[in-house]
Amino acid sequence: MSLLVTGSIGIDSVTSPYGTAEGVLGGSAVYFAFAATQYVPVRLVGVVGDDFPTEFRKLLQSRPIDLAGLEVRRGGKTFRWHGRFKGDMNEAETVAVDLNVLAERGPVVPAGFLDSETVFLANTHPTLQGELLGQLTSPKTVVCDTMNLWIETERDSLLNTLRRVTGVIVNDAEARQLTERTNLIAAAERILDFGPRFVMVKKGEHGSLLVTPEGPVAVPAFPAREVRDPTGAGDSFAGGVLGYIAERGSAGVETLRQALVHGTVAASFAIEDFSLRRVQTLTRAEINQRVHQFVNMLRFE
Amino acid sequence: MSLLVTGSIGIDSVTSPYGTAEGVLGGSAVYFAFAATQYVPVRLVGVVGDDFPTEFRKLLQSRPIDLAGLEVRRGGKTFRWHGRFKGDMNEAETVAVDLNVLAERGPVVPAGFLDSETVFLANTHPTLQGELLGQLTSPKTVVCDTMNLWIETERDSLLNTLRRVTGVIVNDAEARQLTERTNLIAAAERILDFGPRFVMVKKGEHGSLLVTPEGPVAVPAFPAREVRDPTGAGDSFAGGVLGYIAERGSAGVETLRQALVHGTVAASFAIEDFSLRRVQTLTRAEINQRVHQFVNMLRFE
């Protein structure tokens, strides 16, 4: 099934205990696309400024990413994020953020993308998520992310979006904040009440959780000795999940369970090096091998 | 194989968002024994005061726990702990603790227990752990726990004990403190350098980790909607692990992997109600059913 992602495309500067990467390609839609294109081609919808480096465009073109929906806004500047990871690196500290073109009007879905069936609405203003979704003619599986800012300031708009999506992928803090429930299963079940058929909760190094009306499924993270840069882990997770769903052409519970594994493995590669350094050379064979290793680790009698 | 545990036997008062339990049976050796006796009989070695209630002795006797090593010290008082759980309940806040008889000399292993083959040294002063171990004639699988206090104040003595044990079961904070490594796999691998053949790291609601020279195995916690009282979760985990090992008569890597599941399930029952309320009526059939459920949850292709 066709897969569309809309989200940020940015220029990142990241510092972790392993070093610093300055002015590198980043953004939720980018990490998502690098993970998801391991499964199916990806249609990218997003906005950059005319300062967006040619080499970044080339990097995107090195994967089966359709850039017909990449708007280069004249006189605009690309979204920039400067973050830092410390200690157990479970949470990014934002040093500086310049929304730039992301603070303006949202992107337009090109005609060729309007029939997209599988859709990931990466974190942005929930009204923009709704507007984008409204442009599509035949969405079948729509999954969204969100963040603390919208939960706090745009709750009604967010609940409107949640009513229209198939699934939600959020982190543990967001699930708790959205539902005011501490227990993550109870929180995810409450999110199901808002409309979606499934909820995935990302817990960083602690793995993730899938909750559907058929009950919860918890998986650990892929055991990692060295995490160099957790930037994009969550969007890579979503890319593995949605890529797998689009490849399978189904979002049934058994597919979602398997998708959880593919999301876990996608995230585990993304964090091995700064920016897209690891995933830009990643092969499907490497993914399959790690999926196999993960599945075997979890095989008990 | 015969299974011996030494640790605290106490009178607890616990408050959680679900209520309060005052003056209830607790202690590391007790939680361990209730979990482990689902697999094999348990030999209990510990000290209480002459204030130890008859009903608590009867409760212990309701399980196949050999109390020949339970010393009732005349004029002494039983260990008491008053704890409180809040928020996500991942950590206990100690309101008050009276070591009482635990602050005096350690327990003596009765003659009938000296041939014990599987041994769990619950958290206590590492020198006492070493002395107890020294009394045994044919220990085969010895596993110890410890705590932040001993890591900080008795490091040499603790390292001495670690050289003599087969395995270590600690929580994430202890693993990090002991090794000064943030990454838990790296921390556990460092503990292997100290002597043990395996390390299990307990992460509360986030599951646990087994590390052996053959690599890491991570499992989630059993998904729980309601945690009423996390007291004893870690010792119940150890009881499930060691009980399973003693039942199987092996501590090979494949047995350890399976034991991780049994520890996870044992802990999941312990936290469902205050003190031993849930586990005192627990059956092996209920355990097997939950093990089955957990194993199926983790079965992927």
Coordinates of C-alpha atoms in Angstrom, one line a residue:
Chain A
M1 CA 0.0 0.0 0.0
S2 CA 1.1 3.6 -0.7
L3 CA 2.7 5.3 2.3
L4 CA 2.7 9.0 2.9
V5 CA 4.4 10.9 5.7
T6 CA 4.1 14.5 6.7
G7 CA 6.3 16.0 9.3
S8 CA 9.4 18.1 9.9
I9 CA 12.5 18.2 7.7
G10 CA 15.2 20.0 9.5
I11 CA 18.8 20.9 10.1
D12 CA 20.0 19.5 13.4
S13 CA 22.9 20.0 15.8
V14 CA 23.2 17.3 18.4
T15 CA 25.5 16.7 21.2
S16 CA 25.8 13.5 23.2
P17 CA 28.4 11.9 25.4
Y18 CA 29.8 10.4 22.1
G19 CA 30.4 13.7 20.4
T20 CA 28.7 16.4 18.4
A21 CA 27.1 16.5 14.9
E22 CA 26.5 20.0 13.6
G23 CA 24.2 21.1 10.7
V24 CA 23.1 17.5 9.9
L25 CA 19.9 16.3 8.2
G26 CA 17.1 15.6 10.7
G27 CA 13.4 16.0 11.3
S28 CA 10.6 13.6 12.1
A29 CA 9.5 12.9 8.4
V30 CA 13.1 12.3 7.4
Y31 CA 13.8 9.7 10.1
F32 CA 10.5 8.1 9.4
A33 CA 11.2 7.9 5.7
F34 CA 14.6 6.4 6.1
A35 CA 13.1 3.6 8.2
A36 CA 9.9 3.1 6.2
T37 CA 11.6 2.9 2.8
Q38 CA 13.1 -0.3 3.9
Y39 CA 9.6 -1.7 3.3
V40 CA 7.8 0.4 0.6
P41 CA 8.5 3.7 -1.2
V42 CA 7.5 6.8 0.8
R43 CA 5.7 9.9 -0.3
L44 CA 7.1 12.9 1.7
V45 CA 5.1 16.0 2.4
G46 CA 6.9 18.9 4.1
V47 CA 8.3 22.3 3.8
V48 CA 11.9 23.6 3.9
G49 CA 13.4 27.0 3.2
D50 CA 15.6 27.9 0.3
D51 CA 18.6 27.4 2.5
F52 CA 18.0 23.6 2.4
P53 CA 21.3 22.1 1.3
T54 CA 21.5 20.3 -2.0
E55 CA 23.4 17.5 -0.4
F56 CA 20.4 16.9 1.9
R57 CA 18.1 16.6 -1.0
K58 CA 20.6 14.1 -2.6
L59 CA 20.6 12.1 0.6
L60 CA 16.8 11.9 0.6
Q61 CA 17.0 10.9 -3.1
S62 CA 19.4 8.1 -2.2
R63 CA 16.3 6.3 -0.8
P64 CA 13.0 5.6 -2.6
I65 CA 11.5 8.8 -1.3
D66 CA 9.1 10.7 -3.6
L67 CA 9.9 14.4 -3.1
A68 CA 6.9 15.7 -5.1
G69 CA 5.5 17.0 -1.8
L70 CA 8.7 18.7 -0.6
E71 CA 7.9 22.4 -0.9
V72 CA 10.9 24.7 -1.0
R73 CA 9.5 28.0 0.3
R74 CA 11.2 31.0 -1.3
G75 CA 12.8 33.4 1.3
G76 CA 12.0 30.9 4.0
K77 CA 14.4 29.2 6.4
T78 CA 14.5 25.5 7.2
F79 CA 13.5 24.3 10.6
R80 CA 16.5 24.0 12.9
W81 CA 16.9 22.1 16.1
H82 CA 19.8 22.0 18.5
G83 CA 19.6 19.3 21.1
R84 CA 21.7 17.6 23.8
F85 CA 21.6 14.2 25.4
K86 CA 23.2 13.4 28.7
G87 CA 23.3 10.6 31.3
D88 CA 21.1 7.7 30.3
M89 CA 20.1 9.7 27.2
N90 CA 16.5 8.9 27.5
E91 CA 15.4 12.5 27.0
A92 CA 16.7 15.2 24.7
E93 CA 17.3 18.7 26.1
T94 CA 16.4 21.3 23.5
V95 CA 19.2 23.9 23.5
A96 CA 17.6 26.0 20.7
V97 CA 14.8 25.6 18.2
D98 CA 14.0 27.8 15.2
L99 CA 10.6 26.7 13.7
N100 CA 11.2 29.0 10.7
V101 CA 9.0 27.7 7.8
L102 CA 7.2 25.3 10.2
A103 CA 5.7 28.3 12.0
E104 CA 3.9 29.3 8.7
R105 CA 1.1 27.6 6.8
G106 CA 1.2 23.9 6.4
P107 CA 2.2 21.9 3.3
V108 CA -0.1 21.0 0.4
V109 CA -0.5 17.4 -0.6
P110 CA 0.4 17.1 -4.4
A111 CA -2.3 15.6 -6.7
G112 CA -0.2 12.4 -7.1
F113 CA -0.3 11.7 -3.4
L114 CA -4.0 12.2 -2.7
D115 CA -4.8 8.5 -3.0
S116 CA -2.3 7.5 -0.3
E117 CA -3.7 4.7 1.8
T118 CA -1.2 4.4 4.7
V119 CA -0.4 7.8 6.4
F120 CA 1.8 8.9 9.2
L121 CA 1.1 12.4 10.6
A122 CA 4.2 13.1 12.5
N123 CA 4.0 15.6 15.4
T124 CA 2.8 19.0 14.4
H125 CA -0.2 21.2 15.3
P126 CA -3.2 18.9 15.4
T127 CA -5.2 21.3 13.2
L128 CA -2.6 21.0 10.5
Q129 CA -2.7 17.2 11.0
G130 CA -6.5 17.3 10.4
E131 CA -6.2 19.6 7.4
L132 CA -3.6 17.4 5.8
L133 CA -5.8 14.3 6.4
G134 CA -8.8 16.1 5.0
Q135 CA -7.0 16.5 1.6
L136 CA -6.6 12.7 1.1
T137 CA -9.2 10.8 -0.8
S138 CA -8.8 7.2 0.4
P139 CA -6.9 6.9 3.6
K140 CA -7.1 3.4 5.2
T141 CA -4.6 3.4 8.0
V142 CA -3.8 6.8 9.5
V143 CA -1.4 7.0 12.5
C144 CA -0.5 10.2 14.3
D145 CA 2.1 11.4 16.8
T146 CA 1.8 14.5 19.0
M147 CA 3.7 16.3 21.8
N148 CA 3.3 17.9 25.2
L149 CA 2.7 21.4 23.8
W150 CA -0.4 20.4 21.8
I151 CA -1.8 18.2 24.6
E152 CA -1.5 21.2 26.9
T153 CA -2.6 24.0 24.6
E154 CA -4.7 22.4 21.8
R155 CA -6.5 19.6 23.5
D156 CA -9.9 19.9 21.7
S157 CA -8.2 20.1 18.3
L158 CA -6.1 17.1 19.2
L159 CA -9.1 15.1 20.3
N160 CA -10.7 16.0 17.0
T161 CA -7.7 14.5 15.2
L162 CA -7.7 11.4 17.4
R163 CA -11.3 10.7 16.4
R164 CA -10.2 10.4 12.8
V165 CA -7.1 8.2 13.1
T166 CA -6.6 4.5 13.1
G167 CA -3.7 4.5 15.5
V168 CA -1.5 6.7 17.7
I169 CA 2.2 6.4 18.4
V170 CA 3.3 8.5 21.4
N171 CA 5.8 8.3 24.1
D172 CA 5.1 7.4 27.7
A173 CA 5.1 11.0 29.0
E174 CA 2.7 12.1 26.3
A175 CA 0.3 9.1 27.0
R176 CA 0.3 10.0 30.7
Q177 CA -0.2 13.7 30.1
L178 CA -3.0 13.2 27.6
T179 CA -5.0 10.9 29.9
E180 CA -3.9 11.9 33.4
R181 CA -3.3 8.2 34.1
T182 CA 0.1 7.0 35.4
N183 CA -0.3 3.4 34.5
L184 CA 0.7 3.2 30.8
I185 CA -1.8 0.4 29.9
A186 CA -4.6 2.3 31.6
A187 CA -3.5 5.4 29.8
A188 CA -3.3 3.7 26.4
E189 CA -6.8 2.2 27.0
R190 CA -8.1 5.6 27.7
I191 CA -6.7 6.9 24.4
L192 CA -8.6 4.0 22.6
D193 CA -11.8 5.6 24.1
F194 CA -10.9 8.8 22.1
G195 CA -11.2 6.9 18.8
P196 CA -8.1 5.1 17.6
R197 CA -8.1 1.3 17.1
F198 CA -4.6 1.0 18.5
V199 CA -2.1 2.8 20.6
M200 CA 1.7 2.3 20.6
V201 CA 3.6 3.8 23.6
K202 CA 7.3 4.3 23.1
K203 CA 9.4 4.0 26.3
G204 CA 12.9 4.7 24.9
E205 CA 15.4 2.2 26.3
H206 CA 12.6 0.4 28.1
G207 CA 10.9 -0.7 24.9
S208 CA 7.3 -0.2 23.8
L209 CA 3.7 -1.2 24.3
L210 CA 0.9 -2.0 21.9
V211 CA -2.6 -1.6 23.2
T212 CA -5.6 -2.7 21.2
P213 CA -9.1 -3.8 22.4
E214 CA -7.6 -7.3 22.4
G215 CA -5.2 -6.4 25.2
P216 CA -1.7 -5.2 25.7
V217 CA 1.6 -6.4 24.2
A218 CA 4.8 -5.2 25.7
V219 CA 8.3 -5.6 24.1
P220 CA 11.7 -4.6 25.4
A221 CA 14.0 -2.4 23.3
F222 CA 16.6 -4.2 21.3
P223 CA 19.5 -4.5 23.8
A224 CA 22.0 -1.8 22.9
R225 CA 25.4 -1.4 24.4
E226 CA 26.1 1.9 22.7
V227 CA 23.7 4.6 22.0
R228 CA 25.4 7.5 20.2
D229 CA 22.5 9.7 19.3
P230 CA 18.9 8.9 20.2
T231 CA 17.6 11.7 17.9
G232 CA 14.9 10.3 15.6
A233 CA 14.5 7.0 17.5
G234 CA 10.7 7.5 17.9
D235 CA 10.2 8.5 14.3
S236 CA 12.3 5.6 13.1
F237 CA 10.2 3.4 15.3
A238 CA 7.1 4.8 13.6
G239 CA 8.7 4.3 10.2
G240 CA 9.4 0.7 10.9
V241 CA 5.9 0.2 12.1
L242 CA 4.1 1.9 9.2
G243 CA 6.5 0.6 6.6
Y244 CA 5.8 -2.9 7.7
I245 CA 2.0 -2.3 7.8
A246 CA 2.1 -0.8 4.3
E247 CA 4.1 -3.7 3.0
R248 CA 1.7 -6.2 4.5
G249 CA -1.3 -4.2 3.4
S250 CA -3.1 -4.8 6.7
A251 CA -3.3 -3.3 10.2
G252 CA -4.9 -6.3 11.9
V253 CA -3.8 -7.1 15.4
E254 CA -1.3 -9.8 14.4
T255 CA 0.3 -7.4 11.8
L256 CA 0.5 -4.7 14.5
R257 CA 2.3 -7.1 16.9
Q258 CA 4.8 -7.9 14.2
A259 CA 5.0 -4.2 13.3
L260 CA 6.1 -3.5 16.9
V261 CA 9.1 -5.7 16.3
H262 CA 10.0 -3.9 13.1
G263 CA 9.6 -0.5 14.8
T264 CA 11.9 -1.7 17.6
V265 CA 14.6 -2.8 15.2
A266 CA 14.3 0.4 13.1
A267 CA 14.9 2.5 16.2
S268 CA 17.8 0.3 17.4
F269 CA 19.7 1.1 14.2
A270 CA 18.9 4.8 14.1
I271 CA 20.5 5.4 17.6
E272 CA 23.8 3.7 16.7
D273 CA 25.2 6.8 15.2
F274 CA 24.6 10.5 14.7
S275 CA 21.9 11.8 12.3
L276 CA 21.3 9.3 9.5
R277 CA 24.8 7.9 9.4
R278 CA 23.9 4.4 10.3
V279 CA 20.5 4.1 8.5
Q280 CA 21.7 5.6 5.2
T281 CA 23.7 2.5 4.5
L282 CA 21.3 0.1 6.2
T283 CA 20.0 -2.9 4.2
R284 CA 16.9 -4.9 4.5
A285 CA 19.0 -8.0 5.1
E286 CA 20.5 -6.3 8.2
I287 CA 17.0 -5.5 9.4
N288 CA 15.8 -9.0 8.8
Q289 CA 18.8 -10.4 10.7
R290 CA 18.2 -8.2 13.7
V291 CA 14.4 -9.0 13.6
H292 CA 15.4 -12.7 13.7
Q293 CA 17.8 -12.1 16.6
F294 CA 15.1 -10.1 18.5
V295 CA 12.4 -12.7 17.9
N296 CA 14.7 -15.5 19.0
M297 CA 15.7 -13.6 22.2
L298 CA 12.0 -13.5 23.0
R299 CA 11.2 -17.1 22.2
F300 CA 10.4 -19.0 25.4
E301 CA 8.7 -22.2 26.2
Chain B
M1 CA 17.7 -29.5 44.0
S2 CA 17.4 -28.2 47.6
L3 CA 16.9 -24.4 47.8
L4 CA 18.0 -22.3 50.7
V5 CA 17.2 -18.6 51.2
T6 CA 18.6 -16.2 53.8
G7 CA 17.3 -12.7 54.2
S8 CA 15.0 -10.5 56.2
I9 CA 11.8 -11.6 57.8
G10 CA 9.9 -8.5 58.9
I11 CA 6.8 -6.7 59.9
D12 CA 5.8 -4.1 57.3
S13 CA 3.5 -1.1 57.1
V14 CA 2.9 0.0 53.5
T15 CA 1.0 2.8 52.0
S16 CA 0.2 3.1 48.3
P17 CA -2.4 5.0 46.3
Y18 CA -4.6 1.9 46.8
G19 CA -4.6 2.0 50.6
T20 CA -2.6 1.0 53.6
A21 CA -1.5 -2.3 55.1
E22 CA -0.2 -2.1 58.7
G23 CA 1.7 -4.7 60.6
V24 CA 1.8 -7.2 57.8
L25 CA 4.2 -10.0 57.1
G26 CA 7.1 -9.0 54.9
G27 CA 10.8 -9.3 54.3
S28 CA 13.0 -10.3 51.4
A29 CA 13.3 -14.0 52.5
V30 CA 9.5 -14.2 52.9
Y31 CA 8.6 -12.9 49.5
F32 CA 11.3 -15.1 48.0
A33 CA 10.0 -18.2 49.8
F34 CA 6.4 -17.6 48.8
A35 CA 7.4 -17.4 45.1
A36 CA 10.0 -20.2 45.2
T37 CA 7.8 -22.8 47.0
Q38 CA 5.7 -22.9 43.8
Y39 CA 8.6 -24.9 42.4
V40 CA 10.4 -26.7 45.2
P41 CA 10.4 -26.6 49.1
V42 CA 12.4 -23.8 50.6
R43 CA 14.8 -23.8 53.5
L44 CA 14.5 -20.5 55.3
V45 CA 17.3 -19.0 57.3
G46 CA 16.7 -15.8 59.2
V47 CA 16.2 -14.2 62.6
V48 CA 13.1 -12.6 64.2
G49 CA 12.4 -11.3 67.7
D50 CA 10.1 -12.9 70.2
D51 CA 7.4 -10.4 69.1
F52 CA 7.1 -12.3 65.9
P53 CA 3.3 -13.1 65.7
T54 CA 2.1 -16.7 65.8
E55 CA -0.2 -16.0 62.8
F56 CA 2.9 -15.0 60.7
R57 CA 4.6 -18.3 61.6
K58 CA 1.4 -20.1 60.6
L59 CA 1.3 -18.2 57.3
L60 CA 4.8 -19.3 56.6
Q61 CA 3.8 -22.9 57.5
S62 CA 1.0 -22.8 55.0
R63 CA 3.7 -23.2 52.3
P64 CA 6.4 -25.9 52.0
I65 CA 8.9 -23.7 53.9
D66 CA 11.2 -25.5 56.3
L67 CA 11.5 -23.2 59.4
A68 CA 14.4 -25.1 61.1
G69 CA 16.6 -22.1 60.3
L70 CA 14.2 -19.5 61.7
E71 CA 15.8 -18.3 64.9
V72 CA 13.5 -16.6 67.4
R73 CA 15.9 -14.4 69.4
R74 CA 14.8 -14.0 73.0
G75 CA 14.3 -10.4 74.0
G76 CA 14.9 -9.3 70.4
K77 CA 12.5 -7.4 68.2
T78 CA 11.6 -8.3 64.7
F79 CA 12.8 -6.1 61.8
R80 CA 10.2 -3.5 60.9
W81 CA 9.8 -1.5 57.7
H82 CA 7.4 1.3 57.0
G83 CA 7.3 2.3 53.3
R84 CA 5.3 4.4 51.0
F85 CA 4.7 4.2 47.2
K86 CA 3.5 7.2 45.2
G87 CA 3.0 8.2 41.5
D88 CA 4.3 5.5 39.2
M89 CA 5.2 3.4 42.2
N90 CA 8.6 2.4 40.8
E91 CA 10.4 3.3 43.9
A92 CA 9.6 2.8 47.6
E93 CA 10.1 5.7 50.0
T94 CA 11.2 4.4 53.4
V95 CA 9.3 6.3 56.1
A96 CA 10.9 4.4 59.0
V97 CA 13.0 1.3 59.4
D98 CA 14.0 -0.5 62.6
L99 CA 16.6 -3.1 61.9
N100 CA 16.2 -4.6 65.4
V101 CA 17.6 -8.2 65.4
L102 CA 18.9 -7.7 61.9
A103 CA 21.5 -5.3 63.3
E104 CA 22.9 -8.0 65.5
R105 CA 24.9 -11.2 64.6
G106 CA 23.7 -13.1 61.6
P107 CA 21.8 -16.4 61.5
V108 CA 23.3 -19.9 61.8
V109 CA 22.6 -22.5 59.2
P110 CA 21.1 -25.6 60.8
A111 CA 22.9 -28.9 60.2
G112 CA 20.0 -30.2 58.1
F113 CA 20.5 -27.3 55.6
L114 CA 24.3 -27.5 55.2
D115 CA 24.0 -29.6 52.0
S116 CA 21.8 -27.0 50.2
E117 CA 22.7 -26.8 46.5
T118 CA 20.8 -23.7 45.3
V119 CA 21.1 -20.7 47.5
F120 CA 19.8 -17.1 47.4
L121 CA 21.5 -14.6 49.6
A122 CA 19.0 -11.8 49.8
N123 CA 20.3 -8.3 50.4
T124 CA 22.3 -7.9 53.7
H125 CA 25.8 -7.0 54.7
P126 CA 28.1 -8.7 52.2
T127 CA 30.3 -10.1 55.0
L128 CA 27.2 -11.8 56.5
Q129 CA 26.4 -13.1 53.0
G130 CA 30.0 -14.5 52.8
E131 CA 29.8 -16.0 56.3
L132 CA 26.6 -17.8 55.5
L133 CA 27.9 -19.1 52.2
G134 CA 31.0 -20.3 54.1
Q135 CA 28.9 -22.6 56.3
L136 CA 27.5 -24.6 53.3
T137 CA 29.2 -27.8 52.2
S138 CA 28.0 -28.2 48.6
P139 CA 26.6 -25.0 47.1
K140 CA 26.2 -25.3 43.3
T141 CA 24.2 -22.3 42.3
V142 CA 24.5 -19.3 44.6
V143 CA 22.8 -16.0 43.7
C144 CA 23.0 -12.8 45.7
D145 CA 21.3 -9.4 45.8
T146 CA 22.7 -6.3 47.4
M147 CA 21.8 -2.6 47.9
N148 CA 23.2 0.9 47.5
L149 CA 24.4 1.1 51.2
W150 CA 26.8 -1.8 50.8
I151 CA 27.9 -0.7 47.3
E152 CA 28.9 2.6 48.9
T153 CA 30.3 1.6 52.2
E154 CA 31.4 -2.1 51.9
R155 CA 32.6 -2.3 48.3
D156 CA 35.7 -4.6 49.0
S157 CA 33.6 -7.0 51.0
L158 CA 30.9 -7.0 48.4
L159 CA 33.5 -7.7 45.6
N160 CA 34.7 -10.6 47.7
T161 CA 31.2 -12.0 47.8
L162 CA 30.7 -11.4 44.1
R163 CA 33.8 -13.5 43.4
R164 CA 32.1 -16.5 45.1
V165 CA 28.6 -16.4 43.6
T166 CA 27.2 -17.9 40.4
G167 CA 24.8 -15.1 39.7
V168 CA 23.7 -11.6 40.8
I169 CA 20.2 -10.2 40.9
V170 CA 20.1 -6.4 41.4
N171 CA 18.1 -3.5 40.3
D172 CA 19.0 -1.0 37.6
A173 CA 20.2 1.7 40.0
E174 CA 22.4 -0.8 41.9
A175 CA 24.0 -2.1 38.7
R176 CA 24.8 1.4 37.7
Q177 CA 26.1 2.4 41.1
L178 CA 28.3 -0.7 41.4
T179 CA 29.9 -0.3 38.0
E180 CA 29.7 3.5 37.3
R181 CA 28.2 2.6 33.9
T182 CA 25.0 4.1 32.7
N183 CA 24.2 1.6 30.0
L184 CA 22.7 -1.4 31.8
I185 CA 24.2 -4.0 29.5
A186 CA 27.6 -2.5 29.8
A187 CA 27.0 -2.4 33.6
A188 CA 26.0 -6.0 33.8
E189 CA 28.9 -7.1 31.6
R190 CA 31.2 -5.3 34.0
I191 CA 29.6 -7.2 36.9
L192 CA 30.4 -10.4 35.1
D193 CA 34.1 -9.3 35.3
F194 CA 33.8 -9.4 39.1
G195 CA 33.1 -13.2 39.0
P196 CA 29.5 -14.2 38.5
R197 CA 28.4 -16.3 35.5
F198 CA 25.2 -14.3 35.1
V199 CA 23.6 -11.0 36.1
M200 CA 19.9 -10.2 36.2
V201 CA 18.9 -6.6 36.3
K202 CA 15.4 -5.7 37.6
K203 CA 13.9 -2.6 36.1
G204 CA 10.5 -2.6 37.9
E205 CA 7.6 -1.8 35.5
H206 CA 10.2 -1.9 32.6
G207 CA 11.0 -5.5 32.9
S208 CA 14.4 -7.2 33.4
L209 CA 17.6 -8.1 31.7
L210 CA 19.7 -11.3 31.8
V211 CA 23.3 -10.9 30.9
T212 CA 25.7 -13.9 30.4
P213 CA 28.9 -14.2 28.4
E214 CA 26.5 -15.4 25.6
G215 CA 24.9 -12.0 25.4
P216 CA 21.9 -10.0 26.7
V217 CA 18.3 -11.1 27.0
A218 CA 15.7 -8.4 27.7
V219 CA 12.1 -9.0 28.7
P220 CA 9.3 -6.6 29.5
A221 CA 7.4 -6.8 32.7
F222 CA 4.1 -8.7 32.5
P223 CA 1.6 -5.9 31.5
A224 CA -0.2 -4.9 34.7
R225 CA -3.1 -2.5 34.8
E226 CA -3.2 -2.3 38.6
V227 CA -0.2 -2.3 40.9
R228 CA -1.5 -2.2 44.5
D229 CA 1.8 -2.7 46.4
P230 CA 5.2 -3.2 44.7
T231 CA 6.8 -4.3 48.0
G232 CA 8.6 -7.6 47.5
A233 CA 8.4 -7.5 43.7
G234 CA 12.2 -7.9 43.4
D235 CA 12.4 -10.8 45.9
S236 CA 9.4 -12.5 44.4
F237 CA 11.3 -12.2 41.0
A238 CA 14.3 -13.8 42.6
G239 CA 12.1 -16.5 44.1
G240 CA 10.6 -17.4 40.7
V241 CA 14.0 -17.4 39.1
L242 CA 15.7 -19.6 41.8
G243 CA 12.7 -21.8 42.3
Y244 CA 12.6 -22.6 38.6
I245 CA 16.4 -23.2 38.6
A246 CA 16.2 -25.5 41.5
E247 CA 13.3 -27.4 40.0
R248 CA 15.1 -27.8 36.7
G249 CA 18.4 -28.7 38.5
S250 CA 20.4 -26.6 36.1
A251 CA 21.6 -23.0 35.7
G252 CA 22.6 -23.3 32.0
V253 CA 21.8 -20.3 29.8
E254 CA 18.6 -21.8 28.4
T255 CA 17.3 -22.4 31.9
L256 CA 18.3 -18.9 32.9
R257 CA 16.3 -17.5 30.0
Q258 CA 13.3 -19.5 31.1
A259 CA 13.9 -18.5 34.7
L260 CA 13.6 -14.9 33.7
V261 CA 10.1 -15.5 32.6
H262 CA 9.2 -17.3 35.8
G263 CA 10.7 -14.4 37.9
T264 CA 8.7 -11.9 35.8
V265 CA 5.5 -13.8 36.4
A266 CA 6.2 -14.3 40.1
A267 CA 6.7 -10.5 40.5
S268 CA 3.5 -9.8 38.6
F269 CA 1.4 -11.7 41.1
A270 CA 3.1 -10.2 44.2
I271 CA 2.3 -6.6 43.2
E272 CA -1.4 -7.3 42.7
D273 CA -2.2 -6.9 46.4
F274 CA -0.7 -5.8 49.7
S275 CA 1.8 -8.0 51.5
L276 CA 1.3 -11.7 50.6
R277 CA -2.5 -11.4 50.1
R278 CA -2.3 -12.4 46.4
V279 CA 0.5 -15.0 46.5
Q280 CA -0.7 -16.8 49.6
T281 CA -3.5 -18.3 47.6
L282 CA -1.6 -18.5 44.3
T283 CA -1.5 -21.9 42.6
R284 CA 1.0 -23.4 40.2
A285 CA -1.7 -23.6 37.6
E286 CA -2.3 -19.9 37.7
I287 CA 1.5 -19.4 37.3
N288 CA 1.7 -21.7 34.4
Q289 CA -1.3 -20.0 32.8
R290 CA 0.4 -16.6 33.1
V291 CA 3.7 -17.9 31.9
H292 CA 1.9 -19.3 28.8
Q293 CA 0.2 -15.9 28.3
F294 CA 3.5 -14.1 28.6
V295 CA 5.3 -16.5 26.3
N296 CA 2.6 -16.1 23.7
M297 CA 2.7 -12.3 24.0
L298 CA 6.4 -12.5 23.1
R299 CA 6.0 -15.0 20.2
F300 CA 6.8 -13.2 16.9
E301 CA 7.7 -14.4 13.5

